Amino acid sequence: MILPFIFKVAVISSSGVLAPGPLTAATAAIGLKHGWKGGFWVSLGHAAVELPLVILIATGVAVALTQAASSFLSIAGGAMLVFFAFMTAKSALSKAEERPESSASPFSTGVALSALNPFFIAWWVGVGAVLVSEAVLLWGYAGIVVLYLSHVWLDFVWLILLAHATSLAIFSKKFYRVLLVFLSALVFIFGVDFISYGISGEHLLPI
């Protein structure tokens, strides 16, 4: 029974882990400077927020919290994304000779882009809560360990591979600047979308 459950968790988790979003764009930018280690630390920061959230869902606390804080999370998260985009673009457009790259801490980026992302929280409260309930029903609170280990390895593998991929090729300084500006623009768009959703309840993006 445990193997089918692990398989189901992995398949369902891919809908959240592999979905394009601000954490993906930020990890790619961080990978330019830190390589695969940047992806590892982003994953740790992400897990530092995700595991407590899973535990809260298991104890029935998270639903009330996210309902009350959804608008705040959207606006605060959007503002943080806009700031991240600005700092990354500023680094990319600098006339300094060093290779432009994100100056953000990988761990703090993982924490911030998870804690202030209402869609990440909504995924766990909505989709993830079903898996949490099933795990607790099957194995009690020990099921949370089974569930989380079945999920979190995908986060680490994906973010490490993503960060490593952006650091492999030897690009020109101009290409690095163009890539960083592109990633900054992507993060900025997600930030504006978050703010719009927090204020009006309407998304600007179709995803």
mmCIF file of N, CA and C in Angstrom, residues 37-141:
data_model
loop_
_atom_site.group_PDB
_atom_site.id
_atom_site.type_symbol
_atom_site.label_atom_id
_atom_site.label_comp_id
_atom_site.label_asym_id
_atom_site.label_seq_id
_atom_site.Cartn_x
_atom_site.Cartn_y
_atom_site.Cartn_z
ATOM 1 N N LYS A 37 24.646 24.306 -5.977
ATOM 2 C CA LYS A 37 24.544 24.564 -4.540
ATOM 3 C C LYS A 37 23.487 25.633 -4.252
ATOM 4 N N GLY A 38 23.348 26.593 -5.167
ATOM 5 C CA GLY A 38 22.299 27.591 -5.002
ATOM 6 C C GLY A 38 20.928 26.954 -5.005
ATOM 7 N N GLY A 39 20.715 25.997 -5.925
ATOM 8 C CA GLY A 39 19.446 25.276 -5.966
ATOM 9 C C GLY A 39 19.197 24.475 -4.710
ATOM 10 N N PHE A 40 20.272 23.911 -4.150
ATOM 11 C CA PHE A 40 20.143 23.145 -2.905
ATOM 12 C C PHE A 40 19.687 24.042 -1.761
ATOM 13 N N TRP A 41 20.294 25.227 -1.646
ATOM 14 C CA TRP A 41 19.930 26.127 -0.551
ATOM 15 C C TRP A 41 18.555 26.748 -0.745
ATOM 16 N N VAL A 42 18.180 27.006 -1.995
ATOM 17 C CA VAL A 42 16.809 27.458 -2.258
ATOM 18 C C VAL A 42 15.828 26.380 -1.818
ATOM 19 N N SER A 43 16.149 25.121 -2.110
ATOM 20 C CA SER A 43 15.290 24.001 -1.717
ATOM 21 C C SER A 43 15.158 23.907 -0.203
ATOM 22 N N LEU A 44 16.266 24.116 0.504
ATOM 23 C CA LEU A 44 16.213 24.092 1.970
ATOM 24 C C LEU A 44 15.322 25.212 2.503
ATOM 25 N N GLY A 45 15.459 26.402 1.929
ATOM 26 C CA GLY A 45 14.602 27.513 2.347
ATOM 27 C C GLY A 45 13.140 27.226 2.074
ATOM 28 N N HIS A 46 12.876 26.641 0.921
ATOM 29 C CA HIS A 46 11.510 26.249 0.560
ATOM 30 C C HIS A 46 10.972 25.222 1.549
ATOM 31 N N ALA A 47 11.792 24.226 1.879
ATOM 32 C CA ALA A 47 11.367 23.176 2.808
ATOM 33 C C ALA A 47 11.146 23.720 4.214
ATOM 34 N N ALA A 48 11.912 24.755 4.588
ATOM 35 C CA ALA A 48 11.761 25.346 5.918
ATOM 36 C C ALA A 48 10.380 25.964 6.110
ATOM 37 N N VAL A 49 9.761 26.368 5.015
ATOM 38 C CA VAL A 49 8.393 26.898 5.065
ATOM 39 C C VAL A 49 7.380 25.785 4.833
ATOM 40 N N GLU A 50 7.693 24.895 3.918
ATOM 41 C CA GLU A 50 6.738 23.876 3.491
ATOM 42 C C GLU A 50 6.427 22.851 4.578
ATOM 43 N N LEU A 51 7.448 22.359 5.269
ATOM 44 C CA LEU A 51 7.215 21.321 6.278
ATOM 45 C C LEU A 51 6.314 21.801 7.412
ATOM 46 N N PRO A 52 6.563 22.987 7.997
ATOM 47 C CA PRO A 52 5.628 23.471 9.019
ATOM 48 C C PRO A 52 4.204 23.648 8.491
ATOM 49 N N LEU A 53 4.080 24.066 7.227
ATOM 50 C CA LEU A 53 2.752 24.225 6.640
ATOM 51 C C LEU A 53 2.036 22.886 6.558
ATOM 52 N N VAL A 54 2.751 21.850 6.153
ATOM 53 C CA VAL A 54 2.159 20.510 6.078
ATOM 54 C C VAL A 54 1.705 20.053 7.460
ATOM 55 N N ILE A 55 2.521 20.324 8.468
ATOM 56 C CA ILE A 55 2.157 19.949 9.838
ATOM 57 C C ILE A 55 0.925 20.726 10.297
ATOM 58 N N LEU A 56 0.854 22.014 9.953
ATOM 59 C CA LEU A 56 -0.312 22.823 10.314
ATOM 60 C C LEU A 56 -1.575 22.300 9.640
ATOM 61 N N ILE A 57 -1.442 21.913 8.387
ATOM 62 C CA ILE A 57 -2.599 21.347 7.689
ATOM 63 C C ILE A 57 -3.053 20.079 8.387
ATOM 64 N N ALA A 58 -2.101 19.277 8.802
ATOM 65 C CA ALA A 58 -2.435 18.020 9.476
ATOM 66 C C ALA A 58 -3.161 18.257 10.790
ATOM 67 N N THR A 59 -2.907 19.368 11.419
ATOM 68 C CA THR A 59 -3.577 19.673 12.685
ATOM 69 C C THR A 59 -4.796 20.576 12.498
ATOM 70 N N GLY A 60 -5.122 20.894 11.259
ATOM 71 C CA GLY A 60 -6.340 21.645 10.971
ATOM 72 C C GLY A 60 -6.262 23.134 11.196
ATOM 73 N N VAL A 61 -5.042 23.684 11.283
ATOM 74 C CA VAL A 61 -4.899 25.103 11.580
ATOM 75 C C VAL A 61 -4.783 25.948 10.319
ATOM 76 N N ALA A 62 -4.180 25.415 9.281
ATOM 77 C CA ALA A 62 -3.776 26.223 8.130
ATOM 78 C C ALA A 62 -4.938 26.843 7.370
ATOM 79 N N VAL A 63 -6.092 26.179 7.314
ATOM 80 C CA VAL A 63 -7.204 26.691 6.518
ATOM 81 C C VAL A 63 -7.638 28.074 6.993
ATOM 82 N N ALA A 64 -7.857 28.215 8.308
ATOM 83 C CA ALA A 64 -8.277 29.507 8.851
ATOM 84 C C ALA A 64 -7.200 30.565 8.631
ATOM 85 N N LEU A 65 -5.939 30.164 8.757
ATOM 86 C CA LEU A 65 -4.843 31.113 8.597
ATOM 87 C C LEU A 65 -4.783 31.658 7.181
ATOM 88 N N THR A 66 -4.873 30.773 6.203
ATOM 89 C CA THR A 66 -4.725 31.236 4.828
ATOM 90 C C THR A 66 -5.941 32.029 4.362
ATOM 91 N N GLN A 67 -7.112 31.722 4.875
ATOM 92 C CA GLN A 67 -8.297 32.498 4.519
ATOM 93 C C GLN A 67 -8.171 33.927 5.019
ATOM 94 N N ALA A 68 -7.635 34.091 6.219
ATOM 95 C CA ALA A 68 -7.514 35.423 6.808
ATOM 96 C C ALA A 68 -6.364 36.216 6.202
ATOM 97 N N ALA A 69 -5.318 35.520 5.753
ATOM 98 C CA ALA A 69 -4.097 36.208 5.332
ATOM 99 C C ALA A 69 -3.865 36.216 3.830
ATOM 100 N N SER A 70 -4.798 35.721 3.049
ATOM 101 C CA SER A 70 -4.569 35.562 1.610
ATOM 102 C C SER A 70 -4.230 36.882 0.916
ATOM 103 N N SER A 71 -5.018 37.927 1.173
ATOM 104 C CA SER A 71 -4.770 39.213 0.517
ATOM 105 C C SER A 71 -3.431 39.805 0.939
ATOM 106 N N PHE A 72 -3.145 39.720 2.236
ATOM 107 C CA PHE A 72 -1.870 40.245 2.729
ATOM 108 C C PHE A 72 -0.699 39.516 2.091
ATOM 109 N N LEU A 73 -0.782 38.181 2.019
ATOM 110 C CA LEU A 73 0.291 37.399 1.422
ATOM 111 C C LEU A 73 0.497 37.773 -0.043
ATOM 112 N N SER A 74 -0.595 37.991 -0.759
ATOM 113 C CA SER A 74 -0.492 38.344 -2.174
ATOM 114 C C SER A 74 0.222 39.678 -2.360
ATOM 115 N N ILE A 75 -0.179 40.682 -1.568
ATOM 116 C CA ILE A 75 0.410 42.014 -1.709
ATOM 117 C C ILE A 75 1.864 42.020 -1.239
ATOM 118 N N ALA A 76 2.116 41.431 -0.064
ATOM 119 C CA ALA A 76 3.481 41.395 0.462
ATOM 120 C C ALA A 76 4.394 40.573 -0.440
ATOM 121 N N GLY A 77 3.886 39.442 -0.898
ATOM 122 C CA GLY A 77 4.682 38.607 -1.791
ATOM 123 C C GLY A 77 4.961 39.306 -3.105
ATOM 124 N N GLY A 78 3.959 39.995 -3.646
ATOM 125 C CA GLY A 78 4.155 40.729 -4.889
ATOM 126 C C GLY A 78 5.189 41.830 -4.745
ATOM 127 N N ALA A 79 5.127 42.556 -3.630
ATOM 128 C CA ALA A 79 6.094 43.623 -3.387
ATOM 129 C C ALA A 79 7.508 43.064 -3.280
ATOM 130 N N MET A 80 7.645 41.914 -2.617
ATOM 131 C CA MET A 80 8.955 41.294 -2.490
ATOM 132 C C MET A 80 9.493 40.850 -3.847
ATOM 133 N N LEU A 81 8.605 40.318 -4.695
ATOM 134 C CA LEU A 81 9.022 39.884 -6.025
ATOM 135 C C LEU A 81 9.471 41.071 -6.879
ATOM 136 N N VAL A 82 8.736 42.177 -6.792
ATOM 137 C CA VAL A 82 9.113 43.379 -7.540
ATOM 138 C C VAL A 82 10.492 43.866 -7.084
ATOM 139 N N PHE A 83 10.733 43.839 -5.776
ATOM 140 C CA PHE A 83 12.034 44.247 -5.243
ATOM 141 C C PHE A 83 13.137 43.317 -5.736
ATOM 142 N N PHE A 84 12.881 42.005 -5.705
ATOM 143 C CA PHE A 84 13.858 41.032 -6.180
ATOM 144 C C PHE A 84 14.174 41.283 -7.654
ATOM 145 N N ALA A 85 13.144 41.551 -8.445
ATOM 146 C CA ALA A 85 13.336 41.806 -9.874
ATOM 147 C C ALA A 85 14.181 43.059 -10.092
ATOM 148 N N PHE A 86 13.897 44.102 -9.307
ATOM 149 C CA PHE A 86 14.642 45.356 -9.433
ATOM 150 C C PHE A 86 16.117 45.152 -9.110
ATOM 151 N N MET A 87 16.419 44.448 -8.015
ATOM 152 C CA MET A 87 17.802 44.241 -7.603
ATOM 153 C C MET A 87 18.562 43.383 -8.609
ATOM 154 N N THR A 88 17.899 42.369 -9.159
ATOM 155 C CA THR A 88 18.554 41.508 -10.142
ATOM 156 C C THR A 88 18.834 42.272 -11.427
ATOM 157 N N ALA A 89 17.848 43.068 -11.889
ATOM 158 C CA ALA A 89 18.036 43.861 -13.104
ATOM 159 C C ALA A 89 19.127 44.913 -12.904
ATOM 160 N N LYS A 90 19.165 45.506 -11.727
ATOM 161 C CA LYS A 90 20.193 46.504 -11.432
ATOM 162 C C LYS A 90 21.577 45.889 -11.525
ATOM 163 N N SER A 91 21.724 44.675 -10.996
ATOM 164 C CA SER A 91 23.000 43.974 -11.079
ATOM 165 C C SER A 91 23.354 43.655 -12.526
ATOM 166 N N ALA A 92 22.354 43.224 -13.300
ATOM 167 C CA ALA A 92 22.595 42.841 -14.694
ATOM 168 C C ALA A 92 23.007 44.033 -15.549
ATOM 169 N N LEU A 93 22.448 45.206 -15.262
ATOM 170 C CA LEU A 93 22.707 46.398 -16.071
ATOM 171 C C LEU A 93 23.887 47.213 -15.568
ATOM 172 N N SER A 94 24.509 46.746 -14.488
ATOM 173 C CA SER A 94 25.662 47.450 -13.943
ATOM 174 C C SER A 94 26.800 47.454 -14.958
ATOM 175 N N LYS A 95 27.586 48.539 -14.969
ATOM 176 C CA LYS A 95 28.717 48.645 -15.891
ATOM 177 C C LYS A 95 29.966 47.973 -15.348
ATOM 178 N N ALA A 96 29.851 47.400 -14.162
ATOM 179 C CA ALA A 96 31.004 46.706 -13.587
ATOM 180 C C ALA A 96 31.383 45.532 -14.472
ATOM 181 N N GLU A 97 32.649 45.157 -14.424
ATOM 182 C CA GLU A 97 33.137 44.099 -15.303
ATOM 183 C C GLU A 97 32.777 42.709 -14.810
ATOM 184 N N GLU A 98 32.391 42.589 -13.550
ATOM 185 C CA GLU A 98 32.066 41.267 -13.039
ATOM 186 C C GLU A 98 30.847 40.719 -13.753
ATOM 187 N N ARG A 99 30.761 39.405 -13.774
ATOM 188 C CA ARG A 99 29.609 38.760 -14.393
ATOM 189 C C ARG A 99 28.366 39.106 -13.598
ATOM 190 N N PRO A 100 27.333 39.629 -14.234
ATOM 191 C CA PRO A 100 26.110 39.983 -13.509
ATOM 192 C C PRO A 100 25.398 38.746 -13.011
ATOM 193 N N GLU A 101 24.908 38.826 -11.811
ATOM 194 C CA GLU A 101 24.244 37.668 -11.234
ATOM 195 C C GLU A 101 23.400 38.112 -10.055
ATOM 196 N N SER A 102 22.506 37.279 -9.636
ATOM 197 C CA SER A 102 21.646 37.619 -8.514
ATOM 198 C C SER A 102 22.458 37.681 -7.230
ATOM 199 N N SER A 103 22.243 38.732 -6.427
ATOM 200 C CA SER A 103 22.956 38.871 -5.161
ATOM 201 C C SER A 103 22.119 38.381 -3.989
ATOM 202 N N ALA A 104 20.955 37.846 -4.262
ATOM 203 C CA ALA A 104 20.072 37.394 -3.196
ATOM 204 C C ALA A 104 20.614 36.128 -2.547
ATOM 205 N N SER A 105 20.384 35.978 -1.243
ATOM 206 C CA SER A 105 20.746 34.752 -0.544
ATOM 207 C C SER A 105 19.841 33.618 -1.012
ATOM 208 N N PRO A 106 20.410 32.492 -1.464
ATOM 209 C CA PRO A 106 19.571 31.381 -1.933
ATOM 210 C C PRO A 106 18.594 30.878 -0.872
ATOM 211 N N PHE A 107 19.061 30.732 0.372
ATOM 212 C CA PHE A 107 18.185 30.218 1.424
ATOM 213 C C PHE A 107 17.048 31.189 1.706
ATOM 214 N N SER A 108 17.371 32.474 1.870
ATOM 215 C CA SER A 108 16.322 33.461 2.171
ATOM 216 C C SER A 108 15.362 33.619 1.000
ATOM 217 N N THR A 109 15.868 33.447 -0.224
ATOM 218 C CA THR A 109 14.988 33.492 -1.391
ATOM 219 C C THR A 109 13.994 32.349 -1.350
ATOM 220 N N GLY A 110 14.480 31.153 -1.007
ATOM 221 C CA GLY A 110 13.586 30.002 -0.893
ATOM 222 C C GLY A 110 12.526 30.204 0.167
ATOM 223 N N VAL A 111 12.930 30.791 1.297
ATOM 224 C CA VAL A 111 11.978 31.064 2.379
ATOM 225 C C VAL A 111 10.948 32.103 1.940
ATOM 226 N N ALA A 112 11.435 33.235 1.414
ATOM 227 C CA ALA A 112 10.541 34.350 1.087
ATOM 228 C C ALA A 112 9.573 34.008 -0.038
ATOM 229 N N LEU A 113 10.086 33.385 -1.104
ATOM 230 C CA LEU A 113 9.228 33.096 -2.247
ATOM 231 C C LEU A 113 8.264 31.947 -1.981
ATOM 232 N N SER A 114 8.437 31.272 -0.854
ATOM 233 C CA SER A 114 7.473 30.251 -0.434
ATOM 234 C C SER A 114 6.482 30.832 0.570
ATOM 235 N N ALA A 115 7.006 31.478 1.610
ATOM 236 C CA ALA A 115 6.146 32.009 2.669
ATOM 237 C C ALA A 115 5.203 33.088 2.160
ATOM 238 N N LEU A 116 5.641 33.867 1.167
ATOM 239 C CA LEU A 116 4.829 34.974 0.665
ATOM 240 C C LEU A 116 4.135 34.643 -0.655
ATOM 241 N N ASN A 117 4.079 33.374 -0.983
ATOM 242 C CA ASN A 117 3.416 32.949 -2.217
ATOM 243 C C ASN A 117 2.072 32.308 -1.884
ATOM 244 N N PRO A 118 0.967 33.038 -2.045
ATOM 245 C CA PRO A 118 -0.342 32.490 -1.679
ATOM 246 C C PRO A 118 -0.754 31.307 -2.550
ATOM 247 N N PHE A 119 -0.189 31.198 -3.742
ATOM 248 C CA PHE A 119 -0.561 30.103 -4.630
ATOM 249 C C PHE A 119 0.114 28.800 -4.218
ATOM 250 N N PHE A 120 1.335 28.909 -3.686
ATOM 251 C CA PHE A 120 2.008 27.750 -3.093
ATOM 252 C C PHE A 120 1.210 27.249 -1.892
ATOM 253 N N ILE A 121 0.787 28.182 -1.038
ATOM 254 C CA ILE A 121 0.000 27.812 0.139
ATOM 255 C C ILE A 121 -1.348 27.244 -0.282
ATOM 256 N N ALA A 122 -1.957 27.865 -1.295
ATOM 257 C CA ALA A 122 -3.251 27.374 -1.778
ATOM 258 C C ALA A 122 -3.132 25.960 -2.331
ATOM 259 N N TRP A 123 -2.010 25.658 -2.970
ATOM 260 C CA TRP A 123 -1.811 24.298 -3.497
ATOM 261 C C TRP A 123 -1.822 23.292 -2.355
ATOM 262 N N TRP A 124 -1.126 23.628 -1.278
ATOM 263 C CA TRP A 124 -1.071 22.693 -0.152
ATOM 264 C C TRP A 124 -2.408 22.610 0.584
ATOM 265 N N VAL A 125 -3.073 23.735 0.749
ATOM 266 C CA VAL A 125 -4.369 23.723 1.437
ATOM 267 C C VAL A 125 -5.420 23.013 0.592
ATOM 268 N N GLY A 126 -5.312 23.158 -0.723
ATOM 269 C CA GLY A 126 -6.285 22.528 -1.613
ATOM 270 C C GLY A 126 -5.900 21.123 -2.000
ATOM 271 N N VAL A 127 -4.909 21.002 -2.887
ATOM 272 C CA VAL A 127 -4.470 19.698 -3.391
ATOM 273 C C VAL A 127 -3.752 18.897 -2.311
ATOM 274 N N GLY A 128 -2.795 19.543 -1.642
ATOM 275 C CA GLY A 128 -1.993 18.831 -0.654
ATOM 276 C C GLY A 128 -2.777 18.330 0.536
ATOM 277 N N ALA A 129 -3.811 19.067 0.927
ATOM 278 C CA ALA A 129 -4.595 18.667 2.098
ATOM 279 C C ALA A 129 -5.254 17.308 1.902
ATOM 280 N N VAL A 130 -5.619 17.006 0.670
ATOM 281 C CA VAL A 130 -6.218 15.699 0.383
ATOM 282 C C VAL A 130 -5.207 14.592 0.645
ATOM 283 N N LEU A 131 -3.970 14.803 0.213
ATOM 284 C CA LEU A 131 -2.914 13.816 0.436
ATOM 285 C C LEU A 131 -2.569 13.705 1.917
ATOM 286 N N VAL A 132 -2.552 14.846 2.599
ATOM 287 C CA VAL A 132 -2.281 14.835 4.042
ATOM 288 C C VAL A 132 -3.335 14.021 4.773
ATOM 289 N N SER A 133 -4.595 14.250 4.445
ATOM 290 C CA SER A 133 -5.690 13.527 5.096
ATOM 291 C C SER A 133 -5.580 12.028 4.865
ATOM 292 N N GLU A 134 -5.251 11.647 3.637
ATOM 293 C CA GLU A 134 -5.123 10.223 3.328
ATOM 294 C C GLU A 134 -3.958 9.596 4.076
ATOM 295 N N ALA A 135 -2.841 10.330 4.157
ATOM 296 C CA ALA A 135 -1.670 9.811 4.857
ATOM 297 C C ALA A 135 -1.950 9.607 6.339
ATOM 298 N N VAL A 136 -2.628 10.575 6.952
ATOM 299 C CA VAL A 136 -2.967 10.462 8.375
ATOM 300 C C VAL A 136 -3.946 9.323 8.600
ATOM 301 N N LEU A 137 -4.898 9.163 7.687
ATOM 302 C CA LEU A 137 -5.876 8.085 7.806
ATOM 303 C C LEU A 137 -5.210 6.717 7.723
ATOM 304 N N LEU A 138 -4.215 6.592 6.863
ATOM 305 C CA LEU A 138 -3.550 5.302 6.662
ATOM 306 C C LEU A 138 -2.559 4.968 7.772
ATOM 307 N N TRP A 139 -1.749 5.938 8.186
ATOM 308 C CA TRP A 139 -0.656 5.634 9.111
ATOM 309 C C TRP A 139 -0.573 6.584 10.302
ATOM 310 N N GLY A 140 -1.621 7.367 10.556
ATOM 311 C CA GLY A 140 -1.554 8.336 11.639
ATOM 312 C C GLY A 140 -0.573 9.446 11.295
ATOM 313 N N TYR A 141 -0.012 10.077 12.303
ATOM 314 C CA TYR A 141 0.916 11.171 12.036
ATOM 315 C C TYR A 141 2.225 10.691 11.433
#
